mmCIF file of C-alpha atoms in Angstrom:
data_model
loop_
_atom_site.group_PDB
_atom_site.id
_atom_site.type_symbol
_atom_site.label_atom_id
_atom_site.label_comp_id
_atom_site.label_asym_id
_atom_site.label_seq_id
_atom_site.Cartn_x
_atom_site.Cartn_y
_atom_site.Cartn_z
ATOM 1 C CA MET A 1 -60.892 -92.511 -7.969
ATOM 2 C CA SER A 2 -57.843 -91.385 -9.884
ATOM 3 C CA GLU A 3 -56.793 -93.028 -13.142
ATOM 4 C CA THR A 4 -53.023 -93.252 -13.457
ATOM 5 C CA LEU A 5 -51.254 -93.487 -16.830
ATOM 6 C CA GLU A 6 -47.609 -93.782 -17.813
ATOM 7 C CA ASP A 7 -45.979 -90.950 -19.732
ATOM 8 C CA ASP A 8 -43.234 -91.293 -22.349
ATOM 9 C CA TYR A 9 -40.530 -91.432 -19.662
ATOM 10 C CA GLY A 10 -42.125 -94.179 -17.617
ATOM 11 C CA LEU A 11 -43.146 -91.762 -14.870
ATOM 12 C CA SER A 12 -46.646 -91.969 -13.481
ATOM 13 C CA LYS A 13 -48.993 -89.035 -13.933
ATOM 14 C CA VAL A 14 -52.581 -88.408 -12.917
ATOM 15 C CA ALA A 15 -54.843 -88.319 -15.949
ATOM 16 C CA LYS A 16 -58.095 -87.743 -14.089
ATOM 17 C CA THR A 17 -58.871 -87.074 -10.458
ATOM 18 C CA GLN A 18 -62.074 -86.968 -8.500
ATOM 19 C CA GLU A 19 -63.845 -83.646 -8.069
ATOM 20 C CA ILE A 20 -64.555 -82.877 -4.436
ATOM 21 C CA PRO A 21 -66.539 -80.098 -2.720
ATOM 22 C CA ALA A 22 -64.532 -76.916 -2.341
ATOM 23 C CA PRO A 23 -63.599 -76.079 1.250
ATOM 24 C CA THR A 24 -65.565 -73.130 2.637
ATOM 25 C CA LEU A 25 -63.103 -70.370 3.464
ATOM 26 C CA ALA A 26 -63.577 -66.818 4.741
ATOM 27 C CA TYR A 27 -62.235 -65.153 1.602
ATOM 28 C CA GLN A 28 -64.820 -62.346 1.535
ATOM 29 C CA PRO A 29 -64.088 -58.965 3.176
ATOM 30 C CA PRO A 30 -64.709 -58.927 6.928
ATOM 31 C CA GLN A 31 -67.803 -57.151 8.235
ATOM 32 C CA PRO A 32 -67.801 -54.902 11.306
ATOM 33 C CA ARG A 33 -70.459 -55.954 13.810
ATOM 34 C CA GLY A 34 -71.725 -52.416 14.377
ATOM 35 C CA TYR A 35 -68.841 -49.971 14.071
ATOM 36 C CA ASN A 36 -69.517 -47.590 11.163
ATOM 37 C CA PRO A 37 -67.773 -44.303 11.986
ATOM 38 C CA PRO A 38 -67.636 -41.117 9.879
ATOM 39 C CA ILE A 39 -64.918 -41.388 7.211
ATOM 40 C CA GLY A 40 -63.080 -38.613 5.400
ATOM 41 C CA LEU A 41 -61.233 -39.160 2.108
ATOM 42 C CA ILE A 42 -58.274 -36.978 1.092
ATOM 43 C CA GLY A 43 -57.398 -37.097 -2.603
ATOM 44 C CA CYS A 44 -60.175 -37.513 -5.171
ATOM 45 C CA GLY A 45 -58.105 -38.582 -8.182
ATOM 46 C CA GLY A 46 -58.634 -41.524 -10.518
ATOM 47 C CA ILE A 47 -58.542 -44.481 -8.121
ATOM 48 C CA ALA A 48 -60.728 -42.724 -5.540
ATOM 49 C CA GLY A 49 -63.774 -43.431 -7.688
ATOM 50 C CA GLN A 50 -63.258 -47.180 -7.318
ATOM 51 C CA GLN A 51 -62.780 -46.823 -3.563
ATOM 52 C CA LEU A 52 -65.879 -44.697 -3.061
ATOM 53 C CA ALA A 53 -67.974 -47.067 -5.174
ATOM 54 C CA ALA A 54 -66.824 -49.942 -2.944
ATOM 55 C CA TYR A 55 -67.519 -47.957 0.218
ATOM 56 C CA ARG A 56 -71.015 -47.059 -0.959
ATOM 57 C CA HIS A 57 -71.710 -50.710 -1.773
ATOM 58 C CA ALA A 58 -70.541 -51.700 1.721
ATOM 59 C CA GLY A 59 -72.625 -48.996 3.398
ATOM 60 C CA PHE A 60 -69.663 -47.157 4.896
ATOM 61 C CA ASN A 61 -70.248 -43.662 6.260
ATOM 62 C CA VAL A 62 -68.216 -41.226 4.122
ATOM 63 C CA VAL A 63 -68.982 -37.688 5.321
ATOM 64 C CA ALA A 64 -66.111 -35.594 3.916
ATOM 65 C CA LEU A 65 -64.107 -35.406 0.681
ATOM 66 C CA CYS A 66 -61.036 -33.307 -0.004
ATOM 67 C CA ASP A 67 -59.061 -32.446 -3.117
ATOM 68 C CA LYS A 68 -56.975 -29.443 -4.143
ATOM 69 C CA THR A 69 -59.327 -29.196 -7.127
ATOM 70 C CA LEU A 70 -62.764 -28.576 -5.672
ATOM 71 C CA ALA A 71 -64.535 -29.819 -8.817
ATOM 72 C CA LYS A 72 -62.987 -33.287 -8.349
ATOM 73 C CA ALA A 73 -64.254 -33.535 -4.783
ATOM 74 C CA GLU A 74 -67.680 -32.292 -5.800
ATOM 75 C CA ASP A 75 -67.879 -34.790 -8.658
ATOM 76 C CA ARG A 76 -67.067 -37.688 -6.293
ATOM 77 C CA ARG A 77 -69.585 -36.349 -3.786
ATOM 78 C CA ASP A 78 -72.372 -36.077 -6.352
ATOM 79 C CA ARG A 79 -71.732 -39.577 -7.714
ATOM 80 C CA PHE A 80 -71.262 -41.493 -4.485
ATOM 81 C CA PHE A 81 -72.029 -39.634 -1.232
ATOM 82 C CA PRO A 82 -74.320 -36.644 -1.934
ATOM 83 C CA HIS A 83 -74.466 -35.572 1.716
ATOM 84 C CA ALA A 84 -70.677 -35.365 2.170
ATOM 85 C CA THR A 85 -68.946 -32.005 2.660
ATOM 86 C CA CYS A 86 -66.180 -31.017 0.236
ATOM 87 C CA TYR A 87 -62.886 -29.312 1.106
ATOM 88 C CA THR A 88 -59.808 -28.090 -0.744
ATOM 89 C CA ASP A 89 -57.582 -27.978 2.371
ATOM 90 C CA TYR A 90 -57.138 -31.327 4.112
ATOM 91 C CA ARG A 91 -56.473 -29.529 7.391
ATOM 92 C CA ASP A 92 -60.087 -28.352 7.435
ATOM 93 C CA LEU A 93 -61.186 -31.976 7.147
ATOM 94 C CA LEU A 94 -58.816 -33.041 9.934
ATOM 95 C CA ARG A 95 -60.300 -30.395 12.239
ATOM 96 C CA ARG A 96 -63.668 -32.163 12.204
ATOM 97 C CA ASP A 97 -64.121 -33.917 15.526
ATOM 98 C CA ASP A 98 -66.697 -36.306 14.107
ATOM 99 C CA VAL A 99 -64.362 -37.804 11.481
ATOM 100 C CA GLU A 100 -62.687 -40.870 13.030
ATOM 101 C CA ILE A 101 -61.150 -42.489 9.922
ATOM 102 C CA VAL A 102 -59.122 -40.741 7.227
ATOM 103 C CA ASP A 103 -58.481 -42.456 3.896
ATOM 104 C CA ILE A 104 -55.483 -40.788 2.218
ATOM 105 C CA THR A 105 -55.107 -41.512 -1.511
ATOM 106 C CA THR A 106 -52.544 -38.915 -2.613
ATOM 107 C CA TYR A 107 -49.145 -39.750 -4.157
ATOM 108 C CA PRO A 108 -46.655 -41.314 -1.690
ATOM 109 C CA ILE A 109 -44.252 -38.402 -1.077
ATOM 110 C CA PRO A 110 -46.835 -35.701 -0.228
ATOM 111 C CA ARG A 111 -48.842 -38.327 1.661
ATOM 112 C CA VAL A 112 -46.309 -38.644 4.497
ATOM 113 C CA PRO A 113 -46.922 -35.221 6.134
ATOM 114 C CA ILE A 114 -50.688 -35.674 5.682
ATOM 115 C CA ILE A 115 -50.529 -38.997 7.538
ATOM 116 C CA GLU A 116 -48.460 -37.343 10.266
ATOM 117 C CA GLU A 117 -50.996 -34.542 10.708
ATOM 118 C CA ALA A 118 -53.886 -37.001 10.648
ATOM 119 C CA LEU A 119 -52.311 -39.075 13.407
ATOM 120 C CA HIS A 120 -51.598 -35.957 15.456
ATOM 121 C CA ALA A 121 -55.287 -35.078 14.982
ATOM 122 C CA HIS A 122 -56.091 -38.488 16.550
ATOM 123 C CA LYS A 123 -57.521 -40.020 13.387
ATOM 124 C CA HIS A 124 -57.167 -43.632 12.385
ATOM 125 C CA VAL A 125 -55.593 -43.782 8.914
ATOM 126 C CA LEU A 126 -55.873 -45.921 5.803
ATOM 127 C CA SER A 127 -53.014 -45.078 3.430
ATOM 128 C CA GLN A 128 -53.050 -45.747 -0.295
ATOM 129 C CA LYS A 129 -50.290 -48.008 -1.579
ATOM 130 C CA PRO A 130 -47.323 -47.842 -2.053
ATOM 131 C CA PHE A 131 -47.313 -46.737 1.592
ATOM 132 C CA VAL A 132 -44.012 -44.805 1.545
ATOM 133 C CA VAL A 133 -40.961 -44.358 -0.672
ATOM 134 C CA ASP A 134 -38.478 -45.205 2.094
ATOM 135 C CA LEU A 135 -38.584 -47.588 5.031
ATOM 136 C CA ASP A 136 -37.304 -45.060 7.558
ATOM 137 C CA ALA A 137 -40.296 -42.801 6.933
ATOM 138 C CA GLY A 138 -42.606 -45.797 7.206
ATOM 139 C CA GLU A 139 -41.104 -46.889 10.499
ATOM 140 C CA ARG A 140 -41.421 -43.335 11.812
ATOM 141 C CA LEU A 141 -45.130 -43.269 10.893
ATOM 142 C CA VAL A 142 -45.697 -46.671 12.513
ATOM 143 C CA ALA A 143 -44.074 -45.403 15.721
ATOM 144 C CA LEU A 144 -46.151 -42.219 15.639
ATOM 145 C CA ALA A 145 -49.388 -44.188 15.242
ATOM 146 C CA GLU A 146 -48.481 -46.324 18.240
ATOM 147 C CA GLN A 147 -47.597 -43.224 20.241
ATOM 148 C CA GLN A 148 -50.932 -41.615 19.382
ATOM 149 C CA GLY A 149 -52.885 -44.800 20.036
ATOM 150 C CA ARG A 150 -54.237 -44.796 16.478
ATOM 151 C CA VAL A 151 -54.435 -47.557 13.874
ATOM 152 C CA LEU A 152 -52.449 -47.075 10.659
ATOM 153 C CA ALA A 153 -53.262 -49.459 7.814
ATOM 154 C CA VAL A 154 -52.403 -49.692 4.120
ATOM 155 C CA ASN A 155 -54.821 -50.146 1.231
ATOM 156 C CA GLN A 156 -53.328 -53.332 -0.230
ATOM 157 C CA ASN A 157 -56.643 -54.189 -1.828
ATOM 158 C CA GLY A 158 -55.306 -57.289 -3.579
ATOM 159 C CA ARG A 159 -55.445 -59.189 -0.280
ATOM 160 C CA TRP A 160 -59.254 -59.179 -0.507
ATOM 161 C CA ALA A 161 -59.623 -59.783 -4.224
ATOM 162 C CA PRO A 162 -61.724 -62.982 -4.342
ATOM 163 C CA HIS A 163 -59.041 -65.284 -5.791
ATOM 164 C CA PHE A 164 -56.230 -63.938 -3.626
ATOM 165 C CA GLY A 165 -58.469 -63.999 -0.565
ATOM 166 C CA TYR A 166 -59.213 -67.676 -1.162
ATOM 167 C CA LEU A 167 -55.579 -68.555 -1.898
ATOM 168 C CA ARG A 168 -54.433 -66.678 1.192
ATOM 169 C CA GLN A 169 -56.914 -68.480 3.442
ATOM 170 C CA ALA A 170 -56.162 -71.873 1.887
ATOM 171 C CA VAL A 171 -52.409 -71.535 2.449
ATOM 172 C CA ALA A 172 -52.838 -70.184 5.984
ATOM 173 C CA GLY A 173 -55.229 -73.041 6.749
ATOM 174 C CA GLY A 174 -52.659 -75.646 5.713
ATOM 175 C CA LEU A 175 -54.749 -77.062 2.852
ATOM 176 C CA ILE A 176 -51.654 -77.584 0.682
ATOM 177 C CA GLY A 177 -49.232 -78.205 3.540
ATOM 178 C CA ALA A 178 -46.028 -76.185 3.761
ATOM 179 C CA LEU A 179 -45.722 -73.716 0.898
ATOM 180 C CA ARG A 180 -42.654 -74.499 -1.214
ATOM 181 C CA SER A 181 -43.047 -72.210 -4.202
ATOM 182 C CA ALA A 182 -45.182 -69.455 -5.649
ATOM 183 C CA HIS A 183 -45.124 -68.773 -9.382
ATOM 184 C CA ILE A 184 -46.879 -65.663 -10.664
ATOM 185 C CA SER A 185 -47.214 -64.667 -14.325
ATOM 186 C CA LEU A 186 -49.046 -61.528 -15.442
ATOM 187 C CA ASN A 187 -49.592 -60.591 -19.061
ATOM 188 C CA TRP A 188 -51.823 -57.536 -19.419
ATOM 189 C CA ASP A 189 -52.200 -54.145 -21.115
ATOM 190 C CA HIS A 190 -50.962 -51.253 -18.970
ATOM 191 C CA SER A 191 -50.803 -48.769 -21.824
ATOM 192 C CA TRP A 192 -53.413 -46.512 -20.179
ATOM 193 C CA ILE A 193 -50.456 -44.818 -18.473
ATOM 194 C CA ILE A 194 -49.095 -43.309 -21.709
ATOM 195 C CA ASP A 195 -50.927 -40.003 -21.370
ATOM 196 C CA THR A 196 -50.553 -39.781 -17.579
ATOM 197 C CA PRO A 197 -47.743 -38.834 -15.142
ATOM 198 C CA PHE A 198 -47.175 -42.570 -14.576
ATOM 199 C CA ASN A 199 -45.498 -42.699 -17.990
ATOM 200 C CA GLU A 200 -42.536 -40.873 -16.423
ATOM 201 C CA VAL A 201 -42.088 -43.430 -13.619
ATOM 202 C CA HIS A 202 -39.136 -45.568 -14.724
ATOM 203 C CA ASP A 203 -39.780 -48.338 -12.189
ATOM 204 C CA LEU A 204 -43.516 -48.341 -12.762
ATOM 205 C CA VAL A 205 -43.978 -52.102 -13.199
ATOM 206 C CA LEU A 206 -41.764 -53.351 -10.371
ATOM 207 C CA TYR A 207 -42.637 -50.569 -7.928
ATOM 208 C CA ASP A 208 -46.098 -49.091 -8.403
ATOM 209 C CA PHE A 209 -47.731 -52.206 -9.881
ATOM 210 C CA ALA A 210 -45.800 -55.247 -8.652
ATOM 211 C CA ILE A 211 -46.160 -54.089 -5.040
ATOM 212 C CA HIS A 212 -49.506 -55.943 -5.123
ATOM 213 C CA TRP A 213 -47.795 -59.221 -6.038
ATOM 214 C CA PHE A 214 -44.777 -58.762 -3.778
ATOM 215 C CA ASP A 215 -47.340 -58.131 -1.046
ATOM 216 C CA MET A 216 -49.160 -61.368 -1.865
ATOM 217 C CA VAL A 217 -45.888 -63.321 -1.862
ATOM 218 C CA THR A 218 -45.243 -61.899 1.611
ATOM 219 C CA CYS A 219 -48.752 -62.961 2.691
ATOM 220 C CA PHE A 220 -48.416 -66.464 1.256
ATOM 221 C CA PHE A 221 -45.077 -67.143 2.958
ATOM 222 C CA GLY A 222 -46.292 -65.677 6.262
ATOM 223 C CA ALA A 223 -43.630 -65.184 8.917
ATOM 224 C CA ARG A 224 -40.867 -66.674 6.738
ATOM 225 C CA GLU A 225 -38.370 -64.010 5.701
ATOM 226 C CA PRO A 226 -36.886 -63.888 2.193
ATOM 227 C CA THR A 227 -33.106 -64.224 2.053
ATOM 228 C CA TYR A 228 -32.599 -62.481 -1.302
ATOM 229 C CA VAL A 229 -34.292 -61.162 -4.408
ATOM 230 C CA VAL A 230 -32.890 -60.706 -7.902
ATOM 231 C CA ALA A 231 -34.868 -58.846 -10.548
ATOM 232 C CA HIS A 232 -34.697 -57.500 -14.097
ATOM 233 C CA ALA A 233 -36.654 -54.868 -16.033
ATOM 234 C CA ILE A 234 -36.281 -54.139 -19.759
ATOM 235 C CA ARG A 235 -38.118 -52.429 -22.572
ATOM 236 C CA GLY A 236 -40.031 -54.812 -24.800
ATOM 237 C CA ALA A 237 -39.701 -54.802 -28.585
ATOM 238 C CA GLY A 238 -42.037 -52.192 -30.031
ATOM 239 C CA GLN A 239 -43.499 -51.185 -26.695
ATOM 240 C CA ARG A 240 -45.402 -47.887 -26.586
ATOM 241 C CA ALA A 241 -44.890 -46.650 -23.022
ATOM 242 C CA LYS A 242 -41.676 -45.085 -21.672
ATOM 243 C CA PRO A 243 -41.021 -47.322 -18.623
ATOM 244 C CA PRO A 244 -39.699 -50.859 -19.086
ATOM 245 C CA MET A 245 -42.805 -52.994 -19.518
ATOM 246 C CA LEU A 246 -41.090 -56.371 -19.103
ATOM 247 C CA ALA A 247 -39.926 -57.363 -15.627
ATOM 248 C CA SER A 248 -39.188 -60.450 -13.574
ATOM 249 C CA ALA A 249 -38.072 -61.331 -10.081
ATOM 250 C CA LEU A 250 -36.862 -64.388 -8.172
ATOM 251 C CA VAL A 251 -37.364 -64.337 -4.406
ATOM 252 C CA GLY A 252 -35.413 -66.865 -2.363
ATOM 253 C CA TYR A 253 -36.309 -68.295 1.040
ATOM 254 C CA ALA A 254 -34.394 -70.791 3.160
ATOM 255 C CA ASP A 255 -36.923 -73.468 2.183
ATOM 256 C CA GLY A 256 -38.864 -72.048 -0.744
ATOM 257 C CA GLN A 257 -38.970 -69.651 -3.659
ATOM 258 C CA ALA A 258 -41.219 -67.283 -5.569
ATOM 259 C CA THR A 259 -40.943 -66.267 -9.210
ATOM 260 C CA LEU A 260 -42.749 -63.301 -10.715
ATOM 261 C CA SER A 261 -43.000 -62.455 -14.408
ATOM 262 C CA PHE A 262 -44.624 -59.296 -15.813
ATOM 263 C CA ASN A 263 -45.456 -58.257 -19.367
ATOM 264 C CA ALA A 264 -47.434 -55.008 -19.238
ATOM 265 C CA ASP A 265 -47.850 -54.540 -23.002
ATOM 266 C CA ILE A 266 -50.206 -57.348 -24.049
ATOM 267 C CA VAL A 267 -52.934 -56.192 -26.428
ATOM 268 C CA HIS A 268 -54.635 -59.528 -27.182
ATOM 269 C CA GLY A 269 -54.863 -62.715 -25.155
ATOM 270 C CA GLN A 270 -54.199 -61.286 -21.723
ATOM 271 C CA GLN A 271 -53.640 -63.788 -18.918
ATOM 272 C CA ASP A 272 -53.034 -63.720 -15.166
ATOM 273 C CA ARG A 273 -51.838 -66.908 -13.477
ATOM 274 C CA THR A 274 -50.790 -67.807 -9.919
ATOM 275 C CA PHE A 275 -49.533 -71.279 -8.978
ATOM 276 C CA LEU A 276 -48.804 -72.222 -5.364
ATOM 277 C CA ALA A 277 -47.100 -75.540 -4.643
ATOM 278 C CA GLY A 278 -47.113 -77.050 -1.172
ATOM 279 C CA SER A 279 -45.972 -80.259 0.476
ATOM 280 C CA LEU A 280 -49.521 -81.685 0.399
ATOM 281 C CA GLY A 281 -51.071 -80.128 -2.673
ATOM 282 C CA SER A 282 -51.243 -77.127 -4.934
ATOM 283 C CA LEU A 283 -53.432 -74.182 -5.887
ATOM 284 C CA VAL A 284 -53.820 -72.510 -9.245
ATOM 285 C CA SER A 285 -55.698 -69.332 -10.142
ATOM 286 C CA ILE A 286 -55.962 -68.371 -13.790
ATOM 287 C CA GLY A 287 -57.965 -65.955 -15.880
ATOM 288 C CA SER A 288 -57.947 -63.160 -18.415
ATOM 289 C CA SER A 289 -57.764 -60.416 -15.775
ATOM 290 C CA ILE A 290 -57.370 -59.786 -12.068
ATOM 291 C CA SER A 291 -61.157 -59.785 -11.659
ATOM 292 C CA GLU A 292 -61.870 -62.863 -13.835
ATOM 293 C CA GLN A 293 -60.168 -65.752 -12.082
ATOM 294 C CA THR A 294 -60.880 -69.450 -11.589
ATOM 295 C CA VAL A 295 -59.244 -71.096 -8.575
ATOM 296 C CA THR A 296 -58.594 -74.854 -8.332
ATOM 297 C CA LEU A 297 -57.300 -76.704 -5.287
ATOM 298 C CA PHE A 298 -55.467 -80.010 -5.853
ATOM 299 C CA THR A 299 -54.938 -82.474 -2.988
ATOM 300 C CA GLU A 300 -54.701 -86.241 -2.527
ATOM 301 C CA ALA A 301 -58.485 -86.320 -2.140
ATOM 302 C CA GLY A 302 -59.060 -84.755 -5.573
ATOM 303 C CA TYR A 303 -59.596 -81.311 -7.011
ATOM 304 C CA ALA A 304 -62.009 -78.566 -6.032
ATOM 305 C CA THR A 305 -63.070 -75.363 -7.776
ATOM 306 C CA PRO A 306 -64.798 -72.862 -5.483
ATOM 307 C CA ASP A 307 -67.483 -70.554 -6.859
ATOM 308 C CA LEU A 308 -65.984 -67.182 -5.901
ATOM 309 C CA GLN A 309 -67.980 -63.977 -5.828
ATOM 310 C CA GLY A 310 -66.705 -60.419 -6.136
ATOM 311 C CA THR A 311 -64.115 -58.339 -7.985
ATOM 312 C CA TRP A 312 -60.588 -57.030 -7.508
ATOM 313 C CA PHE A 313 -61.693 -53.432 -6.993
ATOM 314 C CA ARG A 314 -65.003 -53.619 -5.146
ATOM 315 C CA GLU A 315 -64.265 -56.396 -2.664
ATOM 316 C CA GLY A 316 -60.589 -55.426 -2.556
ATOM 317 C CA PHE A 317 -61.180 -51.828 -1.532
ATOM 318 C CA GLN A 318 -64.066 -52.798 0.717
ATOM 319 C CA GLY A 319 -61.849 -55.353 2.447
ATOM 320 C CA ALA A 320 -58.986 -52.955 3.142
ATOM 321 C CA MET A 321 -61.291 -50.461 4.880
ATOM 322 C CA ALA A 322 -63.423 -53.123 6.567
ATOM 323 C CA GLU A 323 -60.338 -54.790 8.046
ATOM 324 C CA LEU A 324 -59.315 -51.446 9.537
ATOM 325 C CA LEU A 325 -62.802 -50.943 11.001
ATOM 326 C CA CYS A 326 -62.919 -54.480 12.403
ATOM 327 C CA SER A 327 -59.497 -54.109 13.986
ATOM 328 C CA ILE A 328 -60.608 -50.945 15.786
ATOM 329 C CA GLU A 329 -63.868 -52.587 16.859
ATOM 330 C CA ASP A 330 -62.068 -55.717 18.105
ATOM 331 C CA GLN A 331 -59.045 -53.849 19.503
ATOM 332 C CA ARG A 332 -56.533 -55.878 17.499
ATOM 333 C CA THR A 333 -53.857 -55.280 14.880
ATOM 334 C CA PRO A 334 -55.262 -55.249 11.326
ATOM 335 C CA LEU A 335 -53.996 -57.731 8.750
ATOM 336 C CA ASN A 336 -53.046 -54.758 6.557
ATOM 337 C CA SER A 337 -51.221 -52.834 9.261
ATOM 338 C CA ALA A 338 -48.503 -50.438 8.134
ATOM 339 C CA GLN A 339 -45.980 -52.435 10.149
ATOM 340 C CA ASN A 340 -46.903 -55.581 8.234
ATOM 341 C CA ASN A 341 -46.811 -53.743 4.898
ATOM 342 C CA LEU A 342 -43.217 -52.599 5.477
ATOM 343 C CA ARG A 343 -42.120 -56.198 4.837
ATOM 344 C CA SER A 344 -43.713 -56.069 1.389
ATOM 345 C CA LEU A 345 -42.125 -52.689 0.688
ATOM 346 C CA ALA A 346 -38.705 -53.972 1.743
ATOM 347 C CA LEU A 347 -39.045 -56.777 -0.805
ATOM 348 C CA THR A 348 -40.229 -54.338 -3.480
ATOM 349 C CA PHE A 349 -37.387 -51.849 -2.919
ATOM 350 C CA ALA A 350 -34.827 -54.660 -3.032
ATOM 351 C CA ALA A 351 -36.278 -55.949 -6.304
ATOM 352 C CA VAL A 352 -36.175 -52.493 -7.915
ATOM 353 C CA ALA A 353 -32.573 -51.984 -6.798
ATOM 354 C CA SER A 354 -31.595 -55.382 -8.177
ATOM 355 C CA SER A 355 -33.182 -54.532 -11.528
ATOM 356 C CA HIS A 356 -30.854 -51.518 -11.770
ATOM 357 C CA ASP A 357 -27.528 -53.261 -11.180
ATOM 358 C CA GLY A 358 -28.360 -56.927 -11.779
ATOM 359 C CA GLN A 359 -27.142 -57.975 -8.328
ATOM 360 C CA PRO A 360 -29.123 -59.941 -5.725
ATOM 361 C CA LYS A 361 -30.330 -57.857 -2.786
ATOM 362 C CA VAL A 362 -31.326 -58.709 0.763
ATOM 363 C CA PRO A 363 -34.796 -57.306 1.523
ATOM 364 C CA GLY A 364 -34.418 -54.523 4.078
ATOM 365 C CA SER A 365 -30.945 -53.542 2.919
ATOM 366 C CA VAL A 366 -32.351 -51.086 0.369
ATOM 367 C CA ARG A 367 -34.041 -48.425 2.465
ATOM 368 C CA GLY A 368 -35.936 -46.592 -0.238
ATOM 369 C CA ILE A 369 -36.568 -45.775 -3.894
ATOM 370 C CA GLY A 370 -34.615 -42.528 -3.609
ATOM 371 C CA THR A 371 -31.421 -44.420 -2.707
ATOM 372 C CA ILE A 372 -31.479 -46.473 -5.918
ATOM 373 C CA LYS A 373 -29.147 -45.264 -8.648
ATOM 374 C CA HIS A 374 -30.324 -45.320 -12.267
#
């Protein structure tokens, strides 16, 4: 039973509640029943190592790797899939009749024509995020995939990170009632970018990084459409990187809100926190990193803390590919379809544009990063 005390203002507050068993939810990546087709990966840069490690762990069938620098492809092959064939021209990979799935991890702008050629070659495609730099291009690719009868999905791996997977399932299952607000606070060290091309990306935090959290806000609120977003991005005192490392956003809905706060220059005491408040309860996930999270569900019955297994990268990347495979096997639209992801991109583009002029934006009204004036 709960023990109720009075606070200094005479308002009741719960001092202790009863611990209850955590609901069993399908937060882990889905598993294809038997569909395990040959996969080709185009782009063997930094993040590809995490993807290939996840694919090897899942037992996926990667048979081809491509990178303009042959040594990169060969290194990934030797470490993860020794029997794969390496290419320097992605067109040679696309000519292989046995390859059914193409995972494209290149930068967004050069990725668009590769996706187009892959779809014309009748391959199903998993695109790295951010999917595109403008919504018109994304809509064109979605239409092409439908025309070709192929599945086009986006590697929003955060959806299958253990804590986000559990939160997503809990909200969708109505465990906290109608979602009223989502409050996200990230304080981490992103200084690894300093000696990389990412250091030249002005909107790095709100665009390349926050897309994960804008995507989760979109997932949490489901079919509800945001009415506006207002955002800010500034350089922090003494920060080392070139892009603004402090950013925030407020997303408004007709009957709810989301707030996001980012500090990408924390050296000590890093913390990642997500709080979801509903009409019947709340959820909190907190930890020192995206892979070290503790989730607690609060309802009238008490509180529950599930024992979650997995990591942001391994289960996240496994989930994005597995969802694509399952959707093909089951002949359904994947949760991470490109069409679905365009909603998250629309919110992201609007937030970036707002951070430039300080004015609220309606998601969808800002068609792309290239249209935003600095």
